[in-house]
XYZ file of N, CA and C in Angstrom:
456
model
N 45.644 -12.253 54.707
C 46.755 -11.324 54.640
C 47.718 -11.691 53.512
N 47.873 -13.010 53.283
C 48.785 -13.455 52.232
C 48.251 -13.085 50.857
N 46.943 -12.907 50.724
C 46.325 -12.583 49.432
C 46.303 -11.080 49.168
N 46.600 -10.277 50.148
C 46.532 -8.817 50.015
C 47.321 -8.294 48.817
N 48.510 -8.786 48.559
C 49.241 -8.267 47.382
C 48.542 -8.588 46.056
N 47.674 -9.599 46.032
C 46.986 -9.985 44.800
C 45.720 -9.165 44.550
N 45.249 -8.468 45.536
C 43.992 -7.721 45.416
C 43.996 -6.742 44.239
N 45.035 -5.939 44.041
C 45.023 -5.036 42.883
C 44.945 -5.797 41.548
N 45.636 -6.898 41.452
C 45.599 -7.697 40.233
C 44.206 -8.281 40.009
N 43.600 -8.785 41.045
C 42.242 -9.340 40.951
C 41.264 -8.239 40.545
N 41.414 -7.055 41.098
C 40.550 -5.929 40.733
C 40.716 -5.557 39.263
N 41.966 -5.583 38.773
C 42.215 -5.284 37.354
C 41.571 -6.330 36.453
N 41.696 -7.581 36.808
C 41.102 -8.667 36.015
C 39.585 -8.510 35.985
N 38.988 -8.227 37.137
C 37.533 -8.038 37.202
C 37.099 -6.865 36.328
N 37.857 -5.778 36.347
C 37.526 -4.614 35.518
C 37.631 -4.945 34.039
N 38.643 -5.703 33.643
C 38.795 -6.096 32.242
C 37.645 -6.970 31.773
N 37.245 -7.924 32.590
C 36.124 -8.797 32.236
C 34.851 -7.974 32.091
N 34.639 -7.051 33.010
C 33.456 -6.199 32.974
C 33.468 -5.309 31.721
N 34.599 -4.696 31.405
C 34.656 -3.826 30.233
C 34.528 -4.625 28.943
N 35.041 -5.839 28.937
C 34.919 -6.681 27.743
C 33.456 -7.014 27.471
N 32.696 -7.351 28.503
C 31.267 -7.615 28.338
C 30.546 -6.371 27.844
N 30.911 -5.228 28.400
C 30.334 -3.960 27.973
C 30.586 -3.744 26.474
N 31.812 -3.974 26.039
C 32.156 -3.777 24.628
C 31.389 -4.723 23.714
N 31.307 -6.002 24.079
C 30.555 -6.948 23.252
C 29.090 -6.549 23.163
N 28.522 -6.080 24.264
C 27.122 -5.641 24.236
C 26.939 -4.489 23.261
N 27.800 -3.493 23.363
C 27.642 -2.333 22.497
C 28.067 -2.619 21.059
N 28.855 -3.650 20.844
C 29.166 -4.063 19.469
C 27.898 -4.579 18.793
N 27.004 -5.213 19.536
C 25.721 -5.648 18.978
C 24.894 -4.430 18.578
N 24.878 -3.410 19.423
C 24.144 -2.183 19.102
C 24.683 -1.585 17.802
N 25.999 -1.519 17.662
C 26.592 -0.947 16.453
C 26.353 -1.834 15.229
N 26.377 -3.134 15.417
C 26.102 -4.058 14.310
C 24.709 -3.803 13.742
N 23.728 -3.626 14.602
C 22.369 -3.331 14.151
C 22.333 -1.980 13.429
N 23.039 -1.007 13.959
C 23.093 0.311 13.315
C 23.701 0.207 11.920
N 24.790 -0.532 11.792
C 25.412 -0.724 10.481
C 24.471 -1.469 9.535
N 23.770 -2.486 10.032
C 22.851 -3.255 9.192
C 21.723 -2.366 8.681
N 21.220 -1.489 9.521
C 20.149 -0.591 9.088
C 20.656 0.428 8.071
N 21.875 0.911 8.248
C 22.466 1.828 7.263
C 22.674 1.106 5.932
N 23.125 -0.148 6.005
C 23.283 -0.948 4.781
C 21.933 -1.107 4.080
N 20.892 -1.436 4.860
C 19.559 -1.623 4.282
C 19.099 -0.349 3.588
N 19.336 0.794 4.193
C 18.959 2.062 3.571
C 19.679 2.233 2.234
N 20.973 1.953 2.200
C 21.732 2.048 0.952
C 21.216 1.064 -0.092
N 20.933 -0.166 0.329
C 20.440 -1.183 -0.601
C 19.099 -0.767 -1.202
N 18.204 -0.281 -0.359
C 16.897 0.165 -0.857
C 17.048 1.343 -1.803
N 17.933 2.272 -1.487
C 18.169 3.408 -2.383
C 18.669 2.946 -3.742
N 19.572 1.972 -3.753
C 20.076 1.453 -5.029
C 18.969 0.775 -5.833
N 18.176 -0.053 -5.160
C 17.100 -0.755 -5.856
C 16.067 0.219 -6.421
N 15.687 1.199 -5.621
C 14.703 2.177 -6.091
C 15.281 3.067 -7.183
N 16.527 3.467 -7.045
C 17.158 4.295 -8.075
C 17.237 3.539 -9.394
N 17.553 2.259 -9.318
C 17.633 1.445 -10.532
C 16.265 1.351 -11.197
N 15.241 1.139 -10.405
C 13.892 1.038 -10.959
C 13.379 2.361 -11.497
N 13.656 3.430 -10.784
C 13.167 4.743 -11.205
C 13.992 5.347 -12.340
N 15.170 4.821 -12.590
C 16.010 5.372 -13.654
C 15.366 5.189 -15.022
N 14.489 4.219 -15.127
C 13.813 3.964 -16.402
C 12.595 4.871 -16.590
N 12.170 5.537 -15.524
C 11.016 6.437 -15.591
C 11.474 7.811 -16.077
N 10.544 8.537 -16.631
C 10.882 9.871 -17.146
C 10.436 10.953 -16.159
N 10.635 10.673 -14.890
C 10.277 11.647 -13.861
C 11.398 12.651 -13.669
N 11.027 13.883 -13.326
C 12.086 14.846 -12.986
C 12.853 14.343 -11.757
N 14.138 14.618 -11.722
C 15.004 14.124 -10.652
C 14.495 14.487 -9.251
N 14.041 15.717 -9.005
C 13.561 16.025 -7.648
C 12.372 15.151 -7.229
N 11.494 14.838 -8.158
C 10.334 13.979 -7.860
C 10.814 12.561 -7.580
N 11.690 12.076 -8.409
C 12.248 10.732 -8.226
C 12.961 10.620 -6.874
N 13.757 11.629 -6.540
C 14.477 11.619 -5.257
C 13.517 11.649 -4.072
N 12.460 12.432 -4.178
C 11.485 12.510 -3.093
C 10.757 11.178 -2.921
N 10.408 10.534 -4.028
C 9.752 9.225 -3.956
C 10.663 8.213 -3.270
N 11.933 8.171 -3.665
C 12.896 7.250 -3.040
C 12.987 7.514 -1.546
N 13.156 8.766 -1.197
C 13.326 9.136 0.211
C 12.114 8.687 1.042
N 10.915 8.913 0.528
C 9.706 8.542 1.267
C 9.543 7.022 1.347
N 9.794 6.318 0.264
C 9.664 4.862 0.282
C 10.668 4.235 1.240
N 11.900 4.692 1.150
C 12.933 4.135 2.034
C 12.576 4.435 3.488
N 12.175 5.651 3.772
C 11.798 6.032 5.134
C 10.657 5.149 5.653
N 9.632 4.941 4.820
C 8.488 4.120 5.241
C 8.900 2.672 5.508
N 9.756 2.136 4.663
C 10.212 0.751 4.862
C 11.033 0.649 6.141
N 11.960 1.574 6.334
C 12.814 1.534 7.520
C 12.023 1.774 8.801
N 11.027 2.619 8.731
C 10.227 2.914 9.926
C 9.420 1.723 10.402
N 9.178 0.787 9.506
C 8.456 -0.406 9.961
C 9.249 -1.065 11.078
N 10.590 -0.911 11.027
C 11.459 -1.342 12.108
C 11.499 -2.823 12.385
N 11.003 -3.613 11.502
C 10.920 -5.044 11.733
C 11.676 -5.795 10.640
N 12.684 -6.567 11.030
C 13.452 -7.302 10.018
C 12.595 -8.181 9.113
N 11.560 -8.825 9.658
C 10.738 -9.675 8.781
C 10.000 -8.836 7.744
N 9.636 -7.602 8.098
C 8.985 -6.727 7.124
C 9.981 -6.242 6.074
N 11.208 -5.984 6.496
C 12.226 -5.563 5.536
C 12.519 -6.682 4.544
N 12.652 -7.894 5.052
C 12.941 -9.038 4.178
C 11.780 -9.259 3.214
N 10.555 -9.150 3.721
C 9.373 -9.310 2.856
C 9.394 -8.258 1.740
N 9.726 -7.025 2.091
C 9.770 -5.957 1.092
C 10.878 -6.218 0.065
N 12.034 -6.678 0.536
C 13.126 -7.000 -0.389
C 12.743 -8.160 -1.302
N 12.024 -9.133 -0.777
C 11.551 -10.247 -1.609
C 10.564 -9.753 -2.658
N 9.768 -8.720 -2.334
C 8.872 -8.125 -3.329
C 9.668 -7.475 -4.458
N 10.858 -6.973 -4.137
C 11.743 -6.422 -5.165
C 12.338 -7.534 -6.025
N 12.332 -8.770 -5.503
C 12.870 -9.895 -6.254
C 14.019 -10.630 -5.585
N 14.421 -10.191 -4.402
C 15.517 -10.864 -3.703
C 15.044 -12.264 -3.291
N 15.880 -13.248 -3.545
C 15.575 -14.623 -3.132
C 16.777 -15.201 -2.391
N 16.521 -16.260 -1.662
C 17.613 -16.965 -1.020
C 17.763 -16.739 0.470
N 16.881 -15.913 1.064
C 16.963 -15.743 2.509
C 16.548 -17.043 3.189
N 17.265 -17.399 4.234
C 16.899 -18.557 5.044
C 15.547 -18.279 5.702
N 14.665 -19.280 5.761
C 13.376 -19.061 6.437
C 13.537 -18.643 7.903
N 14.638 -19.016 8.531
C 14.870 -18.678 9.940
C 15.459 -17.274 10.117
N 15.897 -16.647 9.028
C 16.589 -15.362 9.125
C 15.753 -14.265 9.790
N 14.496 -14.056 9.413
C 13.749 -12.968 10.053
C 13.656 -13.111 11.581
N 13.449 -14.317 12.048
C 13.350 -14.535 13.497
C 14.698 -14.301 14.186
N 15.768 -14.743 13.559
C 17.093 -14.519 14.140
C 17.415 -13.028 14.177
N 17.062 -12.316 13.113
C 17.303 -10.873 13.094
C 16.442 -10.170 14.135
N 15.195 -10.598 14.283
C 14.315 -9.998 15.284
C 14.924 -10.115 16.672
N 15.472 -11.276 16.991
C 16.081 -11.490 18.308
C 17.272 -10.543 18.519
N 18.062 -10.327 17.488
C 19.207 -9.416 17.590
C 18.722 -7.982 17.796
N 17.690 -7.580 17.047
C 17.159 -6.225 17.166
C 16.560 -6.011 18.565
N 15.920 -7.037 19.112
C 15.388 -6.926 20.469
C 16.521 -6.822 21.488
N 17.586 -7.572 21.278
C 18.744 -7.509 22.170
C 19.346 -6.112 22.124
N 19.464 -5.571 20.925
C 19.975 -4.208 20.752
C 19.107 -3.219 21.508
N 17.806 -3.355 21.380
C 16.875 -2.454 22.068
C 17.060 -2.543 23.580
N 17.191 -3.766 24.076
C 17.389 -3.967 25.503
C 18.667 -3.326 26.012
N 19.720 -3.404 25.222
C 21.000 -2.813 25.622
C 20.927 -1.288 25.564
N 20.440 -0.767 24.445
C 20.451 0.680 24.237
C 19.479 1.420 25.145
N 18.408 0.768 25.545
C 17.385 1.455 26.328
C 17.290 0.958 27.766
N 18.312 0.276 28.211
C 18.319 -0.235 29.576
C 18.425 0.917 30.570
N 17.637 0.837 31.626
C 17.732 1.830 32.697
C 18.726 1.393 33.756
N 19.257 0.203 33.561
C 20.245 -0.326 34.498
C 21.563 0.422 34.344
N 22.273 0.565 35.435
C 23.580 1.208 35.344
C 24.606 0.271 34.707
N 24.316 -1.009 34.730
C 25.214 -2.007 34.150
C 24.587 -2.547 32.873
N 25.377 -2.736 31.855
C 24.910 -3.347 30.620
C 24.921 -4.855 30.829
N 23.857 -5.549 30.396
C 23.858 -7.010 30.560
C 25.088 -7.640 29.904
N 25.598 -8.668 30.524
C 26.778 -9.343 29.980
C 26.474 -9.948 28.620
N 27.372 -9.754 27.711
C 27.289 -10.367 26.401
C 28.568 -11.152 26.190
N 28.397 -12.414 25.945
C 29.574 -13.231 25.696
C 30.000 -13.053 24.246
N 31.263 -13.267 23.959
C 31.750 -13.062 22.585
C 30.957 -13.856 21.551
N 30.505 -15.044 21.905
C 29.785 -15.873 20.938
C 28.449 -15.251 20.550
N 27.832 -14.534 21.464
C 26.566 -13.873 21.136
C 26.787 -12.838 20.043
N 27.855 -12.065 20.170
C 28.165 -11.087 19.127
C 28.535 -11.783 17.820
N 29.364 -12.806 17.897
C 29.774 -13.520 16.679
C 28.581 -14.144 15.978
N 27.655 -14.720 16.729
C 26.438 -15.278 16.129
C 25.615 -14.184 15.458
N 25.506 -13.042 16.113
C 24.759 -11.924 15.535
C 25.424 -11.446 14.244
N 26.742 -11.378 14.247
C 27.474 -10.948 13.049
C 27.244 -11.918 11.886
N 27.181 -13.206 12.177
C 26.921 -14.198 11.123
C 25.524 -14.029 10.543
N 24.550 -13.743 11.382
C 23.175 -13.539 10.912
C 23.112 -12.315 10.008
N 23.702 -11.223 10.450
C 23.685 -10.000 9.639
C 24.460 -10.208 8.339
N 25.576 -10.925 8.401
C 26.342 -11.219 7.180
C 25.510 -12.020 6.190
N 24.723 -12.959 6.679
C 23.846 -13.745 5.802
C 22.832 -12.839 5.100
N 22.254 -11.917 5.864
C 21.305 -10.952 5.296
C 21.980 -10.096 4.223
N 23.157 -9.571 4.527
C 23.873 -8.704 3.594
C 24.313 -9.483 2.358
N 24.852 -10.681 2.534
C 25.312 -11.473 1.390
C 24.176 -11.782 0.423
N 23.036 -12.185 0.950
C 21.890 -12.519 0.096
C 21.376 -11.281 -0.615
N 21.274 -10.177 0.111
C 20.784 -8.934 -0.489
C 21.768 -8.426 -1.538
N 23.064 -8.454 -1.216
C 24.088 -7.991 -2.155
C 24.106 -8.793 -3.450
N 23.899 -10.095 -3.342
C 23.891 -10.938 -4.542
C 22.834 -10.456 -5.529
N 21.690 -10.040 -5.003
C 20.618 -9.533 -5.866
C 20.965 -8.141 -6.396
N 21.476 -7.290 -5.542
C 21.783 -5.911 -5.963
C 22.851 -5.891 -7.046
N 23.854 -6.721 -6.925
C 24.941 -6.758 -7.911
C 24.394 -7.108 -9.302
N 23.436 -8.035 -9.361
C 22.892 -8.420 -10.659
C 21.780 -7.474 -11.133
N 21.079 -6.830 -10.210
C 19.941 -5.973 -10.580
C 20.333 -4.525 -10.806
N 21.389 -4.093 -10.213
C 21.821 -2.694 -10.306
C 23.262 -2.652 -10.812
N 23.474 -2.987 -12.070
C 24.845 -3.089 -12.576
C 25.627 -1.779 -12.525
N 24.962 -0.663 -12.481
C 25.674 0.627 -12.466
C 25.975 1.111 -11.058
N 25.728 0.264 -10.052
C 25.950 0.722 -8.666
C 27.362 0.482 -8.216
């Protein structure tokens, strides 16, 4: 009976903790979405830079870029994306990066496609670790794009 006045406060705290976990989980989903959008932009820049030296009509060049980017993105596997970027000449990716990215993409899939009414708890460090992995991917890729695509 003495704890009865605290019940609303305890309920509020529980709701905040639950919503915070929900937000961290969905922040991972959005991080993956942003990383894939970045990859699409990076591939478009690399292909545009390479095709700019060709004497193809613009509609043909644009169609080639669109199809190549689509095919690379559809592979849906970070290790395949990194391999393709390395074929373009990108260097400096950590050997552990593809596996770390794969784990994040799998986590994203689990969150986005869960049939559970509750999203699995995600602690803040899980999101922060994922953000560091994606930042490493972006930093390494950007370093190459800046030097390879000076007009971008």
